[in-house]
CSV table of C-alpha atoms (C1' of nucleotides) and ligand atoms in Angstrom, one decimal:
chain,number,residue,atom,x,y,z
T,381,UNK,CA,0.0,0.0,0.0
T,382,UNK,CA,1.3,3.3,-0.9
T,383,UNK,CA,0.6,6.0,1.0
T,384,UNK,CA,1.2,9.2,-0.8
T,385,UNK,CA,-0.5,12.2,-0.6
T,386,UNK,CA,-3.0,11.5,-3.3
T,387,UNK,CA,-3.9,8.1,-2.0
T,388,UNK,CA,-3.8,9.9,1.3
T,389,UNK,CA,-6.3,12.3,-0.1
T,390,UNK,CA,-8.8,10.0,-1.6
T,391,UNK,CA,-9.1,7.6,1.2
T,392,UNK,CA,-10.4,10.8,3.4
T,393,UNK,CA,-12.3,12.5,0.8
T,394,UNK,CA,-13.9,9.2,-0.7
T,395,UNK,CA,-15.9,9.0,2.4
T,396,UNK,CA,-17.3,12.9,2.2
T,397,UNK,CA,-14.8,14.1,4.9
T,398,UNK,CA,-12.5,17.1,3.4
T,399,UNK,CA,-8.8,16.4,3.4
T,400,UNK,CA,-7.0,19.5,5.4
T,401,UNK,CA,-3.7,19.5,6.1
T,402,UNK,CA,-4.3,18.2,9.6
T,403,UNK,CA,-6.8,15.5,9.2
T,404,UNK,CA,-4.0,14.3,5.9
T,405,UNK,CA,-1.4,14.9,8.8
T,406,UNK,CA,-3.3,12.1,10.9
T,407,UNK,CA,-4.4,9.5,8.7
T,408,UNK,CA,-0.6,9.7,7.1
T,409,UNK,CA,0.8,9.1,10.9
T,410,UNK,CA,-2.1,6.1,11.1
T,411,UNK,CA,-0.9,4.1,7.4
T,412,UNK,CA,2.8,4.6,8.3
T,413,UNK,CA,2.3,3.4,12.2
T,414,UNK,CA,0.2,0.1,12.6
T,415,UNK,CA,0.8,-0.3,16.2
T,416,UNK,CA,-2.8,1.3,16.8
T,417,UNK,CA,-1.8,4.1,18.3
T,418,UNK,CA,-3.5,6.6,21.3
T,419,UNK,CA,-4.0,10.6,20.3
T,420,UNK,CA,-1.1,11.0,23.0
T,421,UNK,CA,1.0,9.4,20.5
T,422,UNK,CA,-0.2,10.7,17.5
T,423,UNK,CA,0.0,14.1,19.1
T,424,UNK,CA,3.5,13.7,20.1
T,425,UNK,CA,4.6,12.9,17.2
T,426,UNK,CA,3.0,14.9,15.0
T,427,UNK,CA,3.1,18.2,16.8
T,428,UNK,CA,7.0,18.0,16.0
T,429,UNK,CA,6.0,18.9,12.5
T,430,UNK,CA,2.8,20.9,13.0
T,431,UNK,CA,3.8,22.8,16.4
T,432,UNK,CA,0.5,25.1,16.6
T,433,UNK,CA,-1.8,21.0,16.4
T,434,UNK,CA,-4.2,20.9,19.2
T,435,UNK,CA,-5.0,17.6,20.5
T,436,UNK,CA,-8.6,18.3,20.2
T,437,UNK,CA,-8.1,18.9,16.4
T,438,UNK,CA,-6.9,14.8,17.1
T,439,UNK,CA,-10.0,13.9,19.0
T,440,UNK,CA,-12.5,15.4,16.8
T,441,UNK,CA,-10.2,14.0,13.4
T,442,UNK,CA,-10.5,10.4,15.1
T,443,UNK,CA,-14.1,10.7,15.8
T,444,UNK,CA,-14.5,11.6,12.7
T,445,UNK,CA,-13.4,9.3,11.2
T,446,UNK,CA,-15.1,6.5,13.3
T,447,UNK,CA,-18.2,8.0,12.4
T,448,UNK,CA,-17.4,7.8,8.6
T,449,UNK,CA,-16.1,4.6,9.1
T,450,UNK,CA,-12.7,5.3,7.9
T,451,UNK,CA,-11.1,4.4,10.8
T,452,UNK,CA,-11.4,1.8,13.7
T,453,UNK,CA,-11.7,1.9,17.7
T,454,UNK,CA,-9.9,-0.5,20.0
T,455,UNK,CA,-10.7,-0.5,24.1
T,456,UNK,CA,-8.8,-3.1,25.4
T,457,UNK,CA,-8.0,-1.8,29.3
T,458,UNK,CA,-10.4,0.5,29.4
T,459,UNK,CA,-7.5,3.0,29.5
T,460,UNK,CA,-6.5,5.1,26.2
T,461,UNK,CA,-8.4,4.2,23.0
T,462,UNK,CA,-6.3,3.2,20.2
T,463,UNK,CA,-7.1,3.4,16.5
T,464,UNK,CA,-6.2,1.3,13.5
T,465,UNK,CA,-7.8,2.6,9.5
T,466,UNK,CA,-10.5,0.4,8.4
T,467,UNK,CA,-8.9,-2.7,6.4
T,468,UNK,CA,-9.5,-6.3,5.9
T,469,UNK,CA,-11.2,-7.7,9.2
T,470,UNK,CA,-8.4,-9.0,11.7
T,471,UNK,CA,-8.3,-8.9,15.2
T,472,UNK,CA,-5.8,-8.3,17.9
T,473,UNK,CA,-3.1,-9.3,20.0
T,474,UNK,CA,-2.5,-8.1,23.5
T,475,UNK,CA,0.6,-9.0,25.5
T,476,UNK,CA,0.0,-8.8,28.8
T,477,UNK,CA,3.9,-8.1,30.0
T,478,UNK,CA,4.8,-5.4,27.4
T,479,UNK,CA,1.2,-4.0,26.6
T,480,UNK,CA,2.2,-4.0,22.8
T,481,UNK,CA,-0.7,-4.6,20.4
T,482,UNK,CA,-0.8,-7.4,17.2
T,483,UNK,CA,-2.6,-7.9,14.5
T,484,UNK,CA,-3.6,-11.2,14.7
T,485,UNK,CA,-4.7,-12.9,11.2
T,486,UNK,CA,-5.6,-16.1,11.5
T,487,UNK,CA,-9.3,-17.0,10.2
T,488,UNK,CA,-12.0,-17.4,12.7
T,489,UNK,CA,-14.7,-18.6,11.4
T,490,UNK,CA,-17.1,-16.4,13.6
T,491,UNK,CA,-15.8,-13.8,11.4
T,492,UNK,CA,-18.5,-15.0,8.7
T,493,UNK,CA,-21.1,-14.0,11.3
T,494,UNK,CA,-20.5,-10.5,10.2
T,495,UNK,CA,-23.3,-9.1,8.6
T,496,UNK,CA,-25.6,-12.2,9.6
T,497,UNK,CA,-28.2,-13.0,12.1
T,498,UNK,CA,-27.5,-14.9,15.0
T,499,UNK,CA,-29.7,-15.7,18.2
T,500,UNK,CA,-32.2,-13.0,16.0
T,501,UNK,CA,-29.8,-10.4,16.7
T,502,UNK,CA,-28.5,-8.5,13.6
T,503,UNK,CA,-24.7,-9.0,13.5
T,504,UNK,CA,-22.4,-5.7,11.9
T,505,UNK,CA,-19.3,-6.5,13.0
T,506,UNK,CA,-17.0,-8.7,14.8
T,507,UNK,CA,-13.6,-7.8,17.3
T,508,UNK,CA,-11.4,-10.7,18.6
T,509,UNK,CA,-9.2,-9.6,21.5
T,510,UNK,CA,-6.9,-11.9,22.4
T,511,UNK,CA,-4.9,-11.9,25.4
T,512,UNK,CA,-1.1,-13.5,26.3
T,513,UNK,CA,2.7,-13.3,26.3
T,514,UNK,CA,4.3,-11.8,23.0
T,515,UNK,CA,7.1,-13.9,20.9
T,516,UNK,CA,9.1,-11.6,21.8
T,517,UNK,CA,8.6,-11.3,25.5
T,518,UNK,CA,8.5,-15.3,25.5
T,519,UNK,CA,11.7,-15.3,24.4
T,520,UNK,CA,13.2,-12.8,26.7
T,521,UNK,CA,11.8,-15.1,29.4
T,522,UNK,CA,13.7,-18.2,27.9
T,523,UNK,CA,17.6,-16.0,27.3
T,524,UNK,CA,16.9,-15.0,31.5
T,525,UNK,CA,16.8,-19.2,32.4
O,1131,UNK,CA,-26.5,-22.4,39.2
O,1132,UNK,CA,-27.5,-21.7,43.4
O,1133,UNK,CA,-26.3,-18.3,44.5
O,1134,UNK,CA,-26.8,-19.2,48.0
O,1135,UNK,CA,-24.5,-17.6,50.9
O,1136,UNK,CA,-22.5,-20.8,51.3
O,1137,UNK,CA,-21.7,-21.1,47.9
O,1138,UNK,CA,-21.2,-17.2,47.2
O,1139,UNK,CA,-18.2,-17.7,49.8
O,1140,UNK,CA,-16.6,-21.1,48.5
O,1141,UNK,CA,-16.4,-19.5,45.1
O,1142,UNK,CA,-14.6,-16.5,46.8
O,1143,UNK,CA,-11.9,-17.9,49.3
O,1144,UNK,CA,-11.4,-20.8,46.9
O,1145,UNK,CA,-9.5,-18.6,45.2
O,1146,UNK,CA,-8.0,-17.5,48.3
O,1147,UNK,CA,-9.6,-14.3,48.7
O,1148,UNK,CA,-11.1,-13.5,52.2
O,1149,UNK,CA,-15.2,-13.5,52.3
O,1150,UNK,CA,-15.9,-10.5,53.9
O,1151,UNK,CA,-19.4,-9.0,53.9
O,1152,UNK,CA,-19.6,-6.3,51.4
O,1153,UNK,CA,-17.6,-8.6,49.1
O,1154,UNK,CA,-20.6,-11.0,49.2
O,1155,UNK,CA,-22.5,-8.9,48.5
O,1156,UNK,CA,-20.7,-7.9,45.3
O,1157,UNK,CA,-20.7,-11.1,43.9
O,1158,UNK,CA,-24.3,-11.9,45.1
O,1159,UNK,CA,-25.2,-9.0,43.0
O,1160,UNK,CA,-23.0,-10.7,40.0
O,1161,UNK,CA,-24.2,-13.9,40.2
O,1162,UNK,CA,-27.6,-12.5,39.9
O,1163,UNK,CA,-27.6,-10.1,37.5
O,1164,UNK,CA,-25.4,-10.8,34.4
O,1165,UNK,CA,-26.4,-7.7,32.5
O,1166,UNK,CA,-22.8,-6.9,33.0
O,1167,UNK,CA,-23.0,-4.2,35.2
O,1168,UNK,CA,-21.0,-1.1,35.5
O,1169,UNK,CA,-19.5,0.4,39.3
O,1170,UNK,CA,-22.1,2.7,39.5
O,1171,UNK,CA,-25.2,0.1,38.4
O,1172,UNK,CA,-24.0,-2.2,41.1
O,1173,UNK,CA,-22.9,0.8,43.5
O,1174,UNK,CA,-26.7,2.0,43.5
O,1175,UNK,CA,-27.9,-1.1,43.7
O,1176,UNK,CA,-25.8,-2.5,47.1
O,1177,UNK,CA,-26.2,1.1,49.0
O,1178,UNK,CA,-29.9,0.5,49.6
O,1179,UNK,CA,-28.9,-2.5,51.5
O,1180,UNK,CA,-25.7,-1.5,52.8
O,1181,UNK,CA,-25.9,2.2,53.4
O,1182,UNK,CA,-22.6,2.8,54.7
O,1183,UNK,CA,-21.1,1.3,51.2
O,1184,UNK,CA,-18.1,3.3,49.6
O,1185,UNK,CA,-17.9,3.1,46.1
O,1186,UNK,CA,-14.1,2.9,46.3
O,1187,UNK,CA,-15.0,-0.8,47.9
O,1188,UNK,CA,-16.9,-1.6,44.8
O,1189,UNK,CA,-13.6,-0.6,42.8
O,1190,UNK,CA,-11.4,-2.2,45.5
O,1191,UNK,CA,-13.3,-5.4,45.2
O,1192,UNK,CA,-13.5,-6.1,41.8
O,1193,UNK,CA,-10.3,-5.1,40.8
O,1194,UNK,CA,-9.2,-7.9,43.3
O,1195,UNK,CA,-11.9,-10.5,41.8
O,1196,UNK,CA,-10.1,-9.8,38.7
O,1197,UNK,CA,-7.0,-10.1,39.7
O,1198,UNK,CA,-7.7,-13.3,41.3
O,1199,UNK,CA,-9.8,-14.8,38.2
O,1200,UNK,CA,-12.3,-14.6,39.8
O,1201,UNK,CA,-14.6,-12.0,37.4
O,1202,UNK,CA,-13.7,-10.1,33.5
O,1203,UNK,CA,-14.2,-7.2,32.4
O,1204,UNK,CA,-15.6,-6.1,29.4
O,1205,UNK,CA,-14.6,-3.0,27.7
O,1206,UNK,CA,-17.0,-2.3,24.8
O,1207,UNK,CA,-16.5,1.5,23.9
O,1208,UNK,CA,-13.6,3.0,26.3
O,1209,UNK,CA,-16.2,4.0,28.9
O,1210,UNK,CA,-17.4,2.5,31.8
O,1211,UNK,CA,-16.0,-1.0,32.6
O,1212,UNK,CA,-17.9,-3.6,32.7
O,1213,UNK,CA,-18.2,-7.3,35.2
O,1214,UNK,CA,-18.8,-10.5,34.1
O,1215,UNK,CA,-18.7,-13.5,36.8
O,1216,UNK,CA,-15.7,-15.8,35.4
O,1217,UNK,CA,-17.8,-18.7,33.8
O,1218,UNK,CA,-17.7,-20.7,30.1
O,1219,UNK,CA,-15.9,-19.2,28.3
O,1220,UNK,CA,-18.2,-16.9,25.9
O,1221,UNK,CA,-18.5,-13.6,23.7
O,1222,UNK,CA,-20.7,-10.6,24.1
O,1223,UNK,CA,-23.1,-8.6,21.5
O,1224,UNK,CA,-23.1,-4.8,22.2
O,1225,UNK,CA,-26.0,-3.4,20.8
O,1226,UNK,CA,-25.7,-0.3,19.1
O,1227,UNK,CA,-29.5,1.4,19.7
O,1228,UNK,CA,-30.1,0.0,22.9
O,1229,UNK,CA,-26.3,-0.5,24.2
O,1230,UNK,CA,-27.2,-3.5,26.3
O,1231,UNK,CA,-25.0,-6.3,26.4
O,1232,UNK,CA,-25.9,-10.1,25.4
O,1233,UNK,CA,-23.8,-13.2,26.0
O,1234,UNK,CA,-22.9,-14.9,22.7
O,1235,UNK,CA,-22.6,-18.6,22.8
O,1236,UNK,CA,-22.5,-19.5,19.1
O,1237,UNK,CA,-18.9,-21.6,19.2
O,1238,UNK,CA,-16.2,-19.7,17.2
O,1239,UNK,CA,-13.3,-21.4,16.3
O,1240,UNK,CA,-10.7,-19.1,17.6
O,1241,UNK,CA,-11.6,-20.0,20.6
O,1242,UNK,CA,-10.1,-23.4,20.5
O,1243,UNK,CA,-6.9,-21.1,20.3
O,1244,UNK,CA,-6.6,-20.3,24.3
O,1245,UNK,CA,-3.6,-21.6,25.8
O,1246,UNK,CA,-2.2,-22.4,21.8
O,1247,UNK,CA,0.6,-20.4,20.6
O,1248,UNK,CA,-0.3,-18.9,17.6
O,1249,UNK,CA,2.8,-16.7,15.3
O,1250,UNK,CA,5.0,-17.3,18.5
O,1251,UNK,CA,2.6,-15.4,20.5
O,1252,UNK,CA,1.3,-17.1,23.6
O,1253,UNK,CA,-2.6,-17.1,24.0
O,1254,UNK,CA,-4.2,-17.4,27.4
O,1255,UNK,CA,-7.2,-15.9,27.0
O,1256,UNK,CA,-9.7,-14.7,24.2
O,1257,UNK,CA,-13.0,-12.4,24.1
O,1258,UNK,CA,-15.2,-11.7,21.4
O,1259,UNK,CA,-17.3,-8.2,21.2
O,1260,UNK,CA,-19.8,-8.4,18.8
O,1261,UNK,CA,-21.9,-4.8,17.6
O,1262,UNK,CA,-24.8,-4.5,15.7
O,1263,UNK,CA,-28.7,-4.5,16.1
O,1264,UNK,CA,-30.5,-6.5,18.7
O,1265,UNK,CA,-33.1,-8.7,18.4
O,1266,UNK,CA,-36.1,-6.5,20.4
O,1267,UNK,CA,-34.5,-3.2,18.8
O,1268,UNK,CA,-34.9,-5.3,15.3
O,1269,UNK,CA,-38.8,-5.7,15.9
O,1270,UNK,CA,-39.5,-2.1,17.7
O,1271,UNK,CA,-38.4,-0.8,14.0
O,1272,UNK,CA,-40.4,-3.5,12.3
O,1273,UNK,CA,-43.6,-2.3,14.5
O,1274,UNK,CA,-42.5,1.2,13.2
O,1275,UNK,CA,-43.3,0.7,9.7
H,376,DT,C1',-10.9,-11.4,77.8
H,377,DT,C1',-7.9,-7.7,76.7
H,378,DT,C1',-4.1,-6.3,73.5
H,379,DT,C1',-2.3,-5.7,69.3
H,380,DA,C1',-1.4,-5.9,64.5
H,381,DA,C1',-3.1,-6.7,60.0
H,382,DA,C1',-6.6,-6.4,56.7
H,383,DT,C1',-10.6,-4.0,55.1
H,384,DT,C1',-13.6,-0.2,54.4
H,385,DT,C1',-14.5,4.4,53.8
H,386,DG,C1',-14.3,9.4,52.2
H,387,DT,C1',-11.9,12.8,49.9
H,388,DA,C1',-8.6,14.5,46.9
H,389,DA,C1',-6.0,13.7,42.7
H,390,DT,C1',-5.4,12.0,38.1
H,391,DC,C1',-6.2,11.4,33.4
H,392,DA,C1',-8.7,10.6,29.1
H,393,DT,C1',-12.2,12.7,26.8
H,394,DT,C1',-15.7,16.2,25.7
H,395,DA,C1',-18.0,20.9,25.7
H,396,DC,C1',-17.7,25.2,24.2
H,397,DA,C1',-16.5,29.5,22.4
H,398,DA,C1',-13.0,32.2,20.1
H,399,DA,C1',-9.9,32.5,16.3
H,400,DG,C1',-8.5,31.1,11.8
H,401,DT,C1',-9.3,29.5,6.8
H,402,DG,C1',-11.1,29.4,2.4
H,403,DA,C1',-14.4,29.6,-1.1
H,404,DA,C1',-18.6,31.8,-3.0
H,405,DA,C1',-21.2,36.0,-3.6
E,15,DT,C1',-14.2,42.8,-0.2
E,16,DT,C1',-17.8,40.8,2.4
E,17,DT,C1',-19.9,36.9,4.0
E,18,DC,C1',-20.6,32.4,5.7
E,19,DA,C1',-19.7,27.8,6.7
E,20,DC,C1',-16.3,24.9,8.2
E,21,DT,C1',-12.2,23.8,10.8
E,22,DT,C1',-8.9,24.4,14.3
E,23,DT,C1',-7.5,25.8,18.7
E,24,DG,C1',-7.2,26.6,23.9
E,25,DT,C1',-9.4,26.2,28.0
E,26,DA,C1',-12.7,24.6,31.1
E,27,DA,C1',-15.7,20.9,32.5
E,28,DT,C1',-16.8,16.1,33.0
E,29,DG,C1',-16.6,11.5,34.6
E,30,DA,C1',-14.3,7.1,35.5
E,31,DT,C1',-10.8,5.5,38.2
E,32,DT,C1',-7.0,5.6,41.5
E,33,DA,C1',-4.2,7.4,45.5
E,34,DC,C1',-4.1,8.0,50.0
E,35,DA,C1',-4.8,8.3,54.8
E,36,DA,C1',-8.1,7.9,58.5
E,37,DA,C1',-11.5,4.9,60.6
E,38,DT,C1',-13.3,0.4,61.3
E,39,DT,C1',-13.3,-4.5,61.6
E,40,DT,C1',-11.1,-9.0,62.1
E,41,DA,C1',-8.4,-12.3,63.9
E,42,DA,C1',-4.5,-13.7,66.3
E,43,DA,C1',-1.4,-13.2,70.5
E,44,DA,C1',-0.9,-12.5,75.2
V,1624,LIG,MN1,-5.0,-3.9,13.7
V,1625,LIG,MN1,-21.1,-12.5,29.7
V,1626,LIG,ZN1,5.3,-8.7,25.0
V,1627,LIG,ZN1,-31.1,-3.1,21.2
DNA sequence: TTTTAAATTTGTAATCATTACAAAGTGAAA
DNA sequence: TTTCACTTTGTAATGATTACAAATTTAAAA
């Protein structure tokens, strides 16, 4: 996926959402860091380059967004939100030692529950959140023995 | 299930966790309401019996049951957190006109994937949120037309 | 039973993410 | 240029949760 400024452009405006510099700004920081990031961190990063940014100008871009549907929520704490754009259905990785978040791609097959009905309730949409130790903190744990 | 007194406190000091009155209490009201309730719903609830309850308890207390395994939370939309009693495992339905919360006990395959490593990653635990449109909000619109 | 120490509960203040709101800025149409 | 809608910004308010210390309860020790 290449995320120049036109493609940048078109994924905001396809959805009926004008593309100013800032919301571009955020939506450029969001295809170029898929770690699902809060607004602390998009704010910190991008107010380097924009130094006026507000991080309301962040909240009201993300919410935004949600509401058009180009981009997604994540709650897993109940602490900061994070965000990911809208792309092909996955769902997420949590590690419990290092807090750092995973797509996780595997197929479930509940996944083909989206847009059906189940139990008579009208399925949209459908989150995993899974919960563990990381590959990476695994293997820290195994170079300490 | 029988929520009586006796086995409110075996399923709380089995897991090593003193039974002391207003914790009873707190998992009484659990174990009889699985609407997954928020601190406040279960707050207002307990201080007509208990009038002397602090809502810091009610924070105190199920922070520990979780802690201990002993309840979940649920964290749907990055508000209020929400209790479930630890049980089968199973996923929830948020519905989005109504915002109550179903269980979802349609199997899902990803489930078989607790305790599996999966891409290195280490899976202990895994939830499901569900949103869309809920059965009785389905038929109020129905009624509508 | 009294004494004592530890655990629990409580109330209040602090924290922190998010929203509300109004003022200032921007840009395009008239 | 004037106007108007939209966007951005800064600050104040909100609301859930936590920090903390005082008060209370519990259970063991003497
Ligand atoms: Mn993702
Ligand atoms: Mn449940
Ligand atoms: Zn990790
Ligand atoms: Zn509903």
């Amino acid at each position: 996926m290449i995320t120049n400024l036109k493609n940048i452009k078109t994924i905001i405006s396809s959805k009926g959402v004008k593309a100013t510099f800032q919301r571009i700004k955020i939506m450029e920081y969001l295809l170029n860091n898929k770690s699902h990031p809060t607004v602390e961190e998009i704010f910190i990063a991008l107010v380097k380059q924009i130094p006026t940014l507000s991080k309301t100008t962040i909240y009201n871009t993300l919410n935004l967004f949600v509401e058009k549907n180009i981009v997604k929520t994540l709650n897993f704490s109940g602490v900061e939100t994070r965000y990911d754009v809208v792309a092909k259905s996955h769902h997420h990785f949590i590690c419990k030692r290092c807090r750092k978040i995973y797509d996780v791609n595997v197929e479930c097959n509940f996944l083909c529950d989206e847009n059906k009905v189940v139990n008579g309730n009208q399925i949209e949409e459908v989150t995993g959140y899974f919960k563990g130790i990381c590959k990476k903190c695994l293997n820290n744990d195994k170079a300490l023995n």
